Short mmCIF file of the C-alpha atoms (twelve columns), coordinates in Angstrom:
data_MODEL
# 
_entry.id   MODEL 
# 
loop_
_atom_site.group_PDB 
_atom_site.id 
_atom_site.type_symbol 
_atom_site.label_atom_id 
_atom_site.label_alt_id 
_atom_site.label_comp_id 
_atom_site.label_asym_id 
_atom_site.label_seq_id 
_atom_site.Cartn_x 
_atom_site.Cartn_y 
_atom_site.Cartn_z 
_atom_site.pdbx_PDB_model_num 
ATOM 1  C CA . UNK A 1  105.874 -36.943 -30.219 1 
ATOM 2  C CA . UNK A 2  104.185 -38.905 -27.694 1 
ATOM 3  C CA . UNK A 3  101.374 -41.524 -27.870 1 
ATOM 4  C CA . UNK A 4  98.712  -42.142 -25.175 1 
ATOM 5  C CA . UNK A 5  96.519  -45.113 -25.430 1 
ATOM 6  C CA . UNK A 6  93.093  -45.094 -23.643 1 
ATOM 7  C CA . UNK A 7  89.959  -47.419 -23.968 1 
ATOM 8  C CA . UNK A 8  86.561  -45.712 -24.742 1 
ATOM 9  C CA . UNK A 9  83.464  -47.964 -24.928 1 
ATOM 10 C CA . UNK A 10 85.812  -51.006 -25.317 1 
ATOM 11 C CA . UNK A 11 87.706  -49.622 -28.161 1 
ATOM 12 C CA . UNK A 12 91.475  -48.704 -27.901 1 
ATOM 13 C CA . UNK A 13 91.898  -45.120 -29.115 1 
ATOM 14 C CA . UNK A 14 95.417  -43.939 -29.880 1 
ATOM 15 C CA . UNK A 15 96.041  -40.102 -29.061 1 
ATOM 16 C CA . UNK A 16 99.218  -38.877 -30.670 1 
ATOM 17 C CA . UNK A 17 100.331 -35.522 -29.566 1 
ATOM 18 C CA . UNK A 18 103.282 -33.214 -29.444 1 
ATOM 19 C CA . UNK A 19 104.518 -30.571 -27.094 1 
ATOM 20 C CA . UNK A 20 106.563 -27.440 -28.316 1 
ATOM 21 C CA . UNK A 21 108.715 -24.907 -26.775 1 
ATOM 22 C CA . UNK A 22 109.246 -21.561 -27.850 1 
ATOM 23 C CA . UNK A 23 111.510 -18.662 -27.195 1 
ATOM 24 C CA . UNK A 24 109.198 -16.145 -25.969 1 
ATOM 25 C CA . UNK A 25 111.339 -12.958 -26.014 1 
ATOM 26 C CA . UNK A 26 112.544 -10.416 -28.666 1 
ATOM 27 C CA . UNK A 27 116.287 -10.547 -28.350 1 
ATOM 28 C CA . UNK A 28 116.573 -6.799  -28.836 1 
ATOM 29 C CA . UNK A 29 113.820 -5.498  -26.567 1 
ATOM 30 C CA . UNK A 30 113.499 -8.538  -24.173 1 
ATOM 31 C CA . UNK A 31 109.644 -8.197  -24.327 1 
ATOM 32 C CA . UNK A 32 107.364 -11.126 -24.786 1 
ATOM 33 C CA . UNK A 33 106.097 -12.453 -28.208 1 
ATOM 34 C CA . UNK A 34 103.071 -14.255 -27.354 1 
ATOM 35 C CA . UNK A 35 101.335 -10.947 -25.946 1 
ATOM 36 C CA . UNK A 36 101.166 -9.895  -29.716 1 
ATOM 37 C CA . UNK A 37 99.671  -13.151 -30.989 1 
ATOM 38 C CA . UNK A 38 96.114  -13.470 -31.576 1 
ATOM 39 C CA . UNK A 39 94.097  -16.670 -31.266 1 
ATOM 40 C CA . UNK A 40 94.075  -16.842 -35.124 1 
ATOM 41 C CA . UNK A 41 98.009  -16.356 -34.984 1 
ATOM 42 C CA . UNK A 42 98.244  -19.425 -32.700 1 
ATOM 43 C CA . UNK A 43 96.054  -21.427 -34.691 1 
ATOM 44 C CA . UNK A 44 98.185  -20.940 -37.704 1 
ATOM 45 C CA . UNK A 45 101.048 -21.934 -35.780 1 
ATOM 46 C CA . UNK A 46 99.378  -25.184 -34.814 1 
ATOM 47 C CA . UNK A 47 98.437  -25.902 -38.482 1 
ATOM 48 C CA . UNK A 48 102.035 -25.348 -39.625 1 
ATOM 49 C CA . UNK A 49 103.285 -27.670 -36.796 1 
ATOM 50 C CA . UNK A 50 100.623 -30.241 -37.429 1 
ATOM 51 C CA . UNK A 51 101.485 -30.387 -41.108 1 
ATOM 52 C CA . UNK A 52 105.202 -30.795 -40.499 1 
ATOM 53 C CA . UNK A 53 104.843 -33.447 -37.963 1 
ATOM 54 C CA . UNK A 54 102.343 -35.100 -40.190 1 
ATOM 55 C CA . UNK A 55 99.633  -35.418 -37.300 1 
ATOM 56 C CA . UNK A 56 95.948  -34.421 -37.521 1 
ATOM 57 C CA . UNK A 57 94.403  -31.724 -35.314 1 
ATOM 58 C CA . UNK A 58 90.989  -32.637 -33.541 1 
ATOM 59 C CA . UNK A 59 88.052  -30.570 -34.412 1 
ATOM 60 C CA . UNK A 60 88.062  -26.862 -33.428 1 
ATOM 61 C CA . UNK A 61 85.332  -26.007 -30.947 1 
ATOM 62 C CA . UNK A 62 84.423  -22.995 -29.070 1 
ATOM 63 C CA . UNK A 63 85.449  -22.073 -25.520 1 
ATOM 64 C CA . UNK A 64 84.450  -25.443 -24.150 1 
ATOM 65 C CA . UNK A 65 86.895  -27.347 -21.948 1 
ATOM 66 C CA . UNK A 66 87.693  -30.904 -23.021 1 
ATOM 67 C CA . UNK A 67 85.914  -33.578 -21.186 1 
ATOM 68 C CA . UNK A 68 88.129  -36.142 -19.517 1 
ATOM 69 C CA . UNK A 69 86.704  -39.289 -18.400 1 
# 
């Protein structure tokens, strides 16, 4: 798990986050797994990982991009 620290409006904000790596192939067919996963499936994976790592997920939005300043 990583921690970035940023200042926003004079306050220090800690941004804890994690990166994951997946094996993306079925062993038997050598076809990719992620093509078959829906957005809902990926959200469920994110929920499971956040629970196991005990980190909070930010608010889920629409298709907006994050605004970095």
